Amino acid sequence: MIVGVAREAFPGERRVALVPVVVPGLLKAGFEVLVEAGAGLNAGYRDTDYVEKGARLAPSRSEVFRDSDVIAQVLCYGSNDPTGKDDLALYRGGQTVIGFHRPFGSLESALQLAASSVTSFSVELMPRITRAQSMDALSSMATICGYKAVLLAADRLPRMFPMLTTAAGTITPARVFIIGAGVAGLQAIATARRLGAVASAYDLRPAAKEQVQSLGGRFIELPIEAADAEDKRGYAKQQDEAFFQRQRELLSRVVAESDVVIPAAVVPGKKPPVLITSDMVKSMAPGSVIVDLAAERGGNCELTKPGQRVIEHGVTIIGYINVASTVPYHASQMYAKNLTAFLLHLGKEGKLQTNLEDEITRDTLLTRGGEVVNARVREFFSLSPLPTQES
Ligand SMILES: NC(=O)c1ccc[n+]([C@@H]2O[C@H](COP(=O)([O-])OP(=O)(O)OC[C@H]3O[C@@H](n4cnc5c(N)ncnc54)[C@H](O)[C@@H]3O)[C@@H](O)[C@H]2O)c1
């Protein structure tokens, strides 16, 4: 069974799906690894590094797609709007594709993927169970994003982060406020603290309080309680507009007093709530910075322009998307470890098994045999359940 890695096709993408260090483990499990020449270069991995670890090189993308049984990708069709569609023509029936597919993004792309007859697994659908932690690519990329968001803010902020007592006087520490203390938010708190800032955070899930405090952050409690804050998978539940309105009112003061605000409040498959209005931006001191980690799906700040950095009311608002790709060496390393753990989970004696009794396999399987087969995705797009899914 050949696992193929082509150069990522999303414009500007620097990550690569597998890195050299994971190759020996795959070979040992009976896989072969075929890598397009130059695929890892933008992430800092040379062709010779792959070859030394036992991978073979292919001269072109089309050869990787032609000769591989499994295609390991970062951004597959669905999560790569500009160029992902070109992959459909390269897929062979019976081939398996693993990567980010943005499964709740567009029904059309899910149906087209199904029609291409590939078996696809979407890493976003990985269940949040202990057994699957080593395969959780969303958490890996969120870790990178949380870290980088703080660096982006520090770079733009006209102030330093740490408190300093110098002969020229005392410098007060920057105040960093994080909204949404999930994986990205928690890493942002840890990074801001390492740089010496005073970090505080808010999340509608009460369970987040202890995690924020354990990283040395102050948890901001608001006198508002979310109905049924957390679902059984650990994600926040969608709230109504009246709740968000109240959140905005209560968050106003904290936002106004912060030098940096990093909103990362999302609910899977839903448009992120607007938690920072134009008036709230106006209330911040000139030079303050907002790094909107929800930008990819519209943003938590009303003035965010996805993919851009803008200045509004004297406040820099960064809405970059695909932030994980800007730390490509470690983003690729973490992603490759996640994918390898997943491949080793699916593979037995060098063959992929699609055992639907297994929660990890069943939950991540997106398309097979020409159909969108994932029950959550079918329900999300109001497709009728498949006969085997009816209970
Ligand atoms: N294998 C596992 O057990 C596992 C793996 C990953 C994450 N987790 C846990 O799951 C939880 C969510 O993780 P995530 O980072 O993927 O979440 P996420 O990216 O879906 O959301 C980010 C954060 O935003 C918060 N949020 C959403 N709407 C909000 C609002 N209106 N106001 C304030 N906050 C809002 C969420 O509660 C969440 O903490 C975390 O507790 C994390 O530790 C568990």
Coordinates of C-alpha atoms and ligand atoms in Angstrom, one line a residue:
M1 CA 0.0 0.0 0.0
I2 CA 1.6 3.3 -1.1
V3 CA 0.9 6.5 0.8
G4 CA 1.5 9.5 -1.4
V5 CA 2.4 13.0 -0.4
A6 CA 2.1 15.8 -3.0
R7 CA 3.1 19.4 -2.7
E8 CA 0.2 21.3 -1.1
A9 CA -1.8 23.2 -3.7
F10 CA -3.5 26.0 -1.7
P11 CA -1.9 29.3 -2.7
G12 CA 0.8 30.2 -0.1
E13 CA 0.4 27.0 1.8
R14 CA 3.8 25.9 3.3
R15 CA 2.9 22.8 5.3
V16 CA 3.4 19.2 4.1
A17 CA 1.3 16.2 5.1
L18 CA 4.1 13.9 6.1
V19 CA 7.6 14.7 7.4
P20 CA 10.7 12.5 7.1
V21 CA 10.7 11.4 10.8
V22 CA 7.4 9.5 10.4
V23 CA 8.5 7.5 7.4
P24 CA 10.2 4.6 9.2
G25 CA 7.1 3.9 11.3
L26 CA 4.9 3.7 8.2
L27 CA 7.4 1.4 6.4
K28 CA 7.5 -0.8 9.5
A29 CA 3.7 -1.1 9.4
G30 CA 3.9 -2.2 5.7
F31 CA 3.3 1.0 3.9
E32 CA 5.5 2.6 1.2
V33 CA 5.8 6.3 1.1
L34 CA 6.0 8.3 -2.2
V35 CA 6.7 12.0 -2.0
E36 CA 6.6 14.6 -4.8
A37 CA 10.0 16.2 -5.2
G38 CA 10.1 19.4 -3.3
A39 CA 6.9 18.8 -1.3
G40 CA 8.5 19.5 2.1
L41 CA 10.8 22.3 1.1
N42 CA 8.6 25.2 2.2
A43 CA 8.3 23.6 5.6
G44 CA 12.0 23.0 6.0
Y45 CA 12.2 19.3 4.9
R46 CA 14.6 18.4 2.0
D47 CA 14.0 15.6 -0.5
T48 CA 17.2 13.9 0.7
D49 CA 15.8 13.8 4.3
Y50 CA 12.8 11.8 3.0
V51 CA 15.0 9.5 1.0
E52 CA 17.3 8.9 3.9
K53 CA 14.3 7.7 5.9
G54 CA 13.2 5.3 3.2
A55 CA 10.7 7.3 1.1
R56 CA 10.7 7.3 -2.7
L57 CA 10.5 10.5 -4.7
A58 CA 8.1 11.1 -7.6
P59 CA 8.9 13.9 -10.1
S60 CA 5.4 15.3 -10.3
R61 CA 2.0 15.7 -8.5
S62 CA 0.2 13.7 -11.2
E63 CA 2.5 10.7 -10.6
V64 CA 1.9 10.8 -6.9
F65 CA -1.8 10.7 -7.5
R66 CA -1.5 8.0 -10.2
D67 CA 0.7 5.6 -8.1
S68 CA -0.6 6.0 -4.6
D69 CA -3.3 4.0 -2.8
V70 CA -3.7 6.6 -0.1
I71 CA -3.2 10.4 -0.6
A72 CA -2.1 12.2 2.5
Q73 CA -2.9 15.9 2.2
V74 CA -3.2 18.9 4.5
L75 CA -5.8 20.9 2.6
C76 CA -8.0 18.7 0.4
Y77 CA -10.9 19.7 -1.9
G78 CA -13.4 21.3 0.4
S79 CA -10.9 23.2 2.5
N80 CA -9.0 24.5 -0.6
D81 CA -11.4 26.8 -2.5
P82 CA -9.0 28.3 -5.0
T83 CA -7.3 25.1 -6.4
G84 CA -8.7 22.1 -4.6
K85 CA -11.1 21.2 -7.4
D86 CA -8.2 20.3 -9.7
D87 CA -7.6 17.3 -7.5
L88 CA -10.9 15.7 -8.4
A89 CA -9.6 14.9 -11.9
L90 CA -6.5 13.3 -10.5
Y91 CA -8.2 10.9 -8.0
R92 CA -8.6 7.3 -9.0
G93 CA -11.7 5.3 -7.9
G94 CA -10.7 3.1 -5.0
Q95 CA -8.1 5.6 -3.7
T96 CA -8.3 6.9 -0.2
V97 CA -7.8 10.5 0.7
I98 CA -7.0 11.8 4.2
G99 CA -6.8 15.4 5.2
F100 CA -8.8 18.6 6.1
H101 CA -12.0 18.6 3.9
R102 CA -14.0 21.3 5.8
P103 CA -16.9 18.8 5.9
F104 CA -19.6 21.3 7.1
G105 CA -18.4 23.9 4.6
S106 CA -20.2 23.1 1.3
L107 CA -22.6 20.3 0.4
E108 CA -21.6 20.8 -3.3
S109 CA -18.0 20.0 -2.6
A110 CA -18.9 17.0 -0.4
L111 CA -21.1 15.6 -3.2
Q112 CA -18.4 16.2 -5.8
L113 CA -15.9 14.5 -3.7
A114 CA -18.2 11.5 -3.3
A115 CA -18.9 11.4 -7.0
S116 CA -15.2 11.1 -7.7
S117 CA -15.4 7.7 -6.0
V118 CA -12.6 8.2 -3.5
T119 CA -12.9 7.0 0.0
S120 CA -12.2 10.1 2.0
F121 CA -11.5 10.6 5.7
S122 CA -11.8 14.1 7.2
V123 CA -9.5 14.9 10.1
E124 CA -11.8 17.6 11.4
L125 CA -14.3 14.8 12.3
M126 CA -11.9 13.0 14.7
P127 CA -13.9 12.2 17.8
R128 CA -12.6 13.8 21.0
I129 CA -11.9 10.7 22.9
T130 CA -8.7 9.8 24.7
R131 CA -7.9 7.0 22.2
A132 CA -7.9 9.6 19.4
Q133 CA -5.9 12.3 21.0
S134 CA -2.7 11.4 19.1
M135 CA -4.7 11.8 15.8
D136 CA -6.3 15.1 16.7
A137 CA -5.1 17.4 13.9
L138 CA -7.5 20.2 14.8
S139 CA -6.0 20.5 18.2
S140 CA -2.5 20.5 16.8
M141 CA -3.2 23.3 14.4
A142 CA -5.1 25.2 17.0
T143 CA -2.0 25.0 19.2
I144 CA 0.1 26.6 16.5
C145 CA -2.5 29.3 15.8
G146 CA -2.8 30.3 19.5
Y147 CA 1.0 30.6 19.7
K148 CA 1.4 32.6 16.5
A149 CA -1.6 34.9 17.3
V150 CA 0.3 36.3 20.3
L151 CA 3.5 36.8 18.2
L152 CA 1.5 38.7 15.6
A153 CA 0.0 40.9 18.2
A154 CA 3.3 41.5 19.9
D155 CA 4.9 42.5 16.6
R156 CA 2.2 45.1 15.9
L157 CA 1.6 46.5 19.4
P158 CA 3.5 49.7 20.0
R159 CA 4.2 48.5 23.6
M160 CA 6.3 45.8 25.1
F161 CA 4.7 42.7 26.7
P162 CA 6.8 42.2 29.9
M163 CA 6.9 44.5 32.9
L164 CA 10.4 46.0 33.2
T165 CA 11.9 48.1 35.9
T166 CA 14.7 50.1 34.3
A167 CA 16.7 53.2 35.0
A168 CA 14.4 55.0 32.6
G169 CA 11.4 54.1 34.6
T170 CA 8.9 51.2 34.9
I171 CA 7.2 49.7 32.0
T172 CA 3.9 48.2 32.7
P173 CA 3.0 44.8 31.2
A174 CA 0.7 44.5 28.2
R175 CA -2.8 43.3 29.0
V176 CA -3.9 40.5 26.7
F177 CA -7.5 39.3 26.7
I178 CA -8.5 36.0 25.1
I179 CA -12.1 35.2 24.3
G180 CA -12.7 31.5 23.9
A181 CA -10.4 29.4 25.9
G182 CA -10.3 26.3 23.8
V183 CA -7.1 24.8 22.5
A184 CA -6.0 27.9 20.6
G185 CA -7.0 30.3 23.4
L186 CA -5.2 28.3 26.0
Q187 CA -2.0 28.3 24.0
A188 CA -2.4 32.0 23.5
I189 CA -2.6 32.5 27.2
A190 CA 0.5 30.4 27.8
T191 CA 2.4 32.3 25.1
A192 CA 1.3 35.7 26.3
R193 CA 2.4 34.7 29.9
R194 CA 5.8 33.5 28.6
L195 CA 6.3 36.9 27.0
G196 CA 5.5 38.6 30.4
A197 CA 2.0 39.9 29.6
V198 CA -0.9 39.9 32.0
A199 CA -3.3 37.4 30.4
S200 CA -7.0 37.0 31.1
A201 CA -9.6 35.0 29.3
Y202 CA -13.3 34.3 29.1
D203 CA -15.2 31.3 27.8
L204 CA -18.9 30.4 28.0
R205 CA -17.9 26.8 29.1
P206 CA -17.5 26.9 32.9
A207 CA -14.9 24.0 32.6
A208 CA -12.5 26.5 31.0
K209 CA -12.0 28.4 34.2
E210 CA -9.7 25.9 35.8
Q211 CA -7.6 25.5 32.6
V212 CA -7.1 29.3 32.3
Q213 CA -6.1 29.6 35.9
S214 CA -3.7 26.6 35.6
L215 CA -1.8 28.6 33.0
G216 CA -1.5 31.7 35.1
G217 CA -4.4 33.5 33.4
R218 CA -7.2 35.4 35.1
F219 CA -10.6 34.0 34.3
I220 CA -13.1 36.7 33.6
E221 CA -16.5 35.7 34.9
L222 CA -19.6 37.3 33.4
P223 CA -22.9 37.4 35.2
I224 CA -24.5 35.4 32.4
E225 CA -24.9 31.7 32.0
A226 CA -25.1 29.8 28.8
A227 CA -28.0 27.4 28.5
D228 CA -26.4 24.0 28.1
A229 CA -22.9 25.4 27.5
E230 CA -21.1 22.3 26.4
D231 CA -22.0 19.3 24.2
K232 CA -20.9 15.7 24.9
R233 CA -17.9 16.1 22.6
G234 CA -16.6 19.1 24.7
Y235 CA -17.5 21.8 22.2
A236 CA -19.5 24.9 23.0
K237 CA -23.2 24.8 22.1
Q238 CA -24.7 27.4 19.8
Q239 CA -26.5 30.2 21.7
D240 CA -29.1 32.7 20.6
E241 CA -28.6 36.3 19.5
A242 CA -30.0 37.6 22.8
F243 CA -27.2 35.8 24.6
F244 CA -24.5 37.2 22.3
Q245 CA -26.0 40.7 22.8
R246 CA -25.7 40.4 26.5
Q247 CA -22.1 39.0 26.1
R248 CA -21.1 42.0 24.1
E249 CA -22.5 44.4 26.7
L250 CA -20.6 42.6 29.5
L251 CA -17.4 42.2 27.5
S252 CA -17.2 45.9 26.5
R253 CA -15.4 47.0 29.6
V254 CA -12.7 44.3 29.5
V255 CA -12.1 44.8 25.8
A256 CA -11.7 48.6 26.3
E257 CA -9.1 48.0 29.0
S258 CA -7.0 45.5 27.0
D259 CA -4.0 46.2 24.8
V260 CA -4.5 43.0 22.8
V261 CA -7.7 41.0 22.3
I262 CA -7.5 37.6 20.8
P263 CA -11.0 36.3 20.0
A264 CA -11.1 32.5 19.2
A265 CA -14.8 31.8 20.0
V266 CA -16.3 29.3 17.6
V267 CA -18.9 26.6 17.5
P268 CA -18.2 23.8 15.0
G269 CA -20.2 24.2 11.8
K270 CA -21.7 27.6 12.8
K271 CA -20.8 31.1 11.8
P272 CA -18.8 32.6 14.7
P273 CA -20.7 35.1 16.9
V274 CA -19.8 38.7 16.7
L275 CA -18.5 39.5 20.2
I276 CA -16.6 42.7 19.4
T277 CA -18.6 45.5 17.7
S278 CA -17.3 48.5 15.9
D279 CA -18.1 50.6 19.0
M280 CA -16.1 48.2 21.2
V281 CA -13.1 48.6 18.9
K282 CA -13.5 52.4 19.1
S283 CA -13.3 52.2 22.9
M284 CA -9.8 50.6 22.8
A285 CA -6.7 52.7 23.1
P286 CA -5.0 53.7 19.8
G287 CA -2.4 51.2 18.8
S288 CA -4.2 48.3 20.4
V289 CA -4.3 45.0 18.5
I290 CA -7.0 42.4 17.8
V291 CA -6.0 39.1 16.3
D292 CA -9.2 37.4 15.2
L293 CA -8.6 33.7 15.2
A294 CA -12.2 33.1 14.0
A295 CA -11.5 35.2 10.8
E296 CA -11.6 32.1 8.5
R297 CA -15.3 31.8 9.0
G298 CA -16.1 35.5 9.2
G299 CA -14.6 36.5 12.6
N300 CA -15.6 37.4 16.1
C301 CA -15.0 41.1 15.4
E302 CA -17.4 43.1 13.3
L303 CA -14.6 44.9 11.6
T304 CA -12.4 41.9 10.7
K305 CA -11.6 41.5 7.0
P306 CA -10.7 37.8 6.5
G307 CA -7.2 37.4 5.1
Q308 CA -6.2 41.0 5.8
R309 CA -4.8 43.3 8.4
V310 CA -6.7 46.6 8.7
I311 CA -6.6 49.6 11.0
E312 CA -9.9 50.8 12.3
H313 CA -10.4 53.6 14.9
G314 CA -6.6 53.4 15.4
V315 CA -6.8 49.7 16.3
T316 CA -4.9 47.1 14.2
I317 CA -7.3 44.2 13.4
I318 CA -5.5 41.1 12.0
G319 CA -7.8 38.6 10.2
Y320 CA -5.2 36.3 8.7
I321 CA -6.4 32.9 7.6
N322 CA -4.4 29.7 7.5
V323 CA -2.2 30.9 10.4
A324 CA -0.9 27.4 11.1
S325 CA 0.8 27.5 7.7
T326 CA 3.0 30.3 8.9
V327 CA 4.8 28.0 11.3
P328 CA 5.2 25.2 8.7
Y329 CA 8.0 23.2 10.3
H330 CA 6.2 22.3 13.5
A331 CA 2.7 22.5 12.1
S332 CA 3.8 19.8 9.5
Q333 CA 5.6 17.8 12.2
M334 CA 2.5 17.7 14.4
Y335 CA 0.1 17.1 11.5
A336 CA 2.3 14.3 10.2
K337 CA 2.3 12.6 13.6
N338 CA -1.5 12.9 13.8
L339 CA -1.9 11.4 10.3
T340 CA 0.6 8.6 10.9
A341 CA -1.2 7.6 14.1
F342 CA -4.4 7.6 12.1
L343 CA -2.9 5.6 9.3
L344 CA -1.5 3.0 11.7
H345 CA -4.9 2.9 13.3
L346 CA -6.6 2.2 10.0
G347 CA -3.9 0.0 8.6
K348 CA -3.5 -3.7 9.3
E349 CA -0.6 -5.5 7.6
G350 CA -0.2 -2.6 5.2
K351 CA -3.9 -2.6 4.2
L352 CA -6.5 0.0 5.2
Q353 CA -9.5 -1.4 7.0
T354 CA -12.8 0.4 7.1
N355 CA -14.2 -1.1 10.2
L356 CA -17.4 0.9 10.9
E357 CA -17.7 -0.7 14.3
D358 CA -14.8 1.5 15.3
E359 CA -15.8 5.0 16.4
I360 CA -12.6 6.7 15.1
T361 CA -13.1 5.1 11.6
R362 CA -16.8 5.6 11.5
D363 CA -16.8 9.3 12.7
T364 CA -14.0 10.4 10.3
L365 CA -15.2 8.6 7.1
L366 CA -16.7 11.2 4.9
T367 CA -17.3 9.6 1.5
R368 CA -17.3 6.1 0.2
G369 CA -18.7 4.2 -2.8
G370 CA -19.9 7.4 -4.4
E371 CA -21.9 8.6 -1.3
V372 CA -21.4 11.1 1.5
V373 CA -21.6 8.5 4.2
N374 CA -20.9 10.5 7.4
A375 CA -24.0 10.6 9.5
R376 CA -23.2 14.0 11.1
V377 CA -22.5 15.6 7.8
R378 CA -25.6 14.1 6.2
E379 CA -27.7 15.4 9.1
F380 CA -26.0 18.8 8.9
F381 CA -27.0 19.1 5.2
S382 CA -30.4 17.6 5.7
L383 CA -29.6 14.5 3.6
S384 CA -31.7 11.5 4.4
P385 CA -29.9 9.0 6.6
L386 CA -28.4 6.0 4.8
P387 CA -30.2 2.7 5.5
T388 CA -27.3 1.5 7.7
Q389 CA -27.4 4.7 9.7
E390 CA -31.1 4.4 10.7
S391 CA -31.4 3.0 14.2
Ligands
LIG1 N1 -9.4 14.6 22.9 C1 -10.0 15.4 23.8 O1 -10.5 15.1 24.8 C2 -10.0 16.9 23.4 C3 -9.3 17.3 22.2 C4 -9.3 18.7 21.9 C5 -10.0 19.6 22.7 N2 -10.7 19.2 23.8 C6 -11.4 20.1 24.6 O2 -12.5 20.6 23.9 C7 -12.8 22.0 24.3 C8 -13.0 22.9 23.0 O3 -11.8 22.8 22.3 P1 -11.6 23.6 20.9 O4 -10.4 24.5 21.0 O5 -11.5 22.7 19.8 O6 -12.9 24.5 20.7 P2 -13.3 25.3 19.5 O7 -12.2 25.7 18.6 O8 -14.5 24.7 18.9 O9 -13.8 26.7 20.2 C9 -12.9 27.5 20.9 C10 -13.5 28.0 22.2 O10 -14.5 29.0 22.0 C11 -15.4 28.9 23.0 N3 -16.7 29.6 22.6 C12 -17.6 29.3 21.7 N4 -18.5 30.3 21.6 C13 -18.2 31.2 22.6 C14 -18.8 32.4 23.0 N5 -20.0 32.8 22.5 N6 -18.3 33.0 24.0 C15 -17.1 32.6 24.6 N7 -16.5 31.4 24.3 C16 -17.0 30.7 23.2 C17 -15.6 27.4 23.1 O11 -16.2 27.0 24.4 C18 -14.2 26.9 23.0 O12 -13.5 26.8 24.3 C19 -11.6 22.4 25.1 O13 -12.0 22.2 26.5 C20 -10.6 21.4 24.9 O14 -9.7 21.2 25.9 C21 -10.7 17.8 24.1

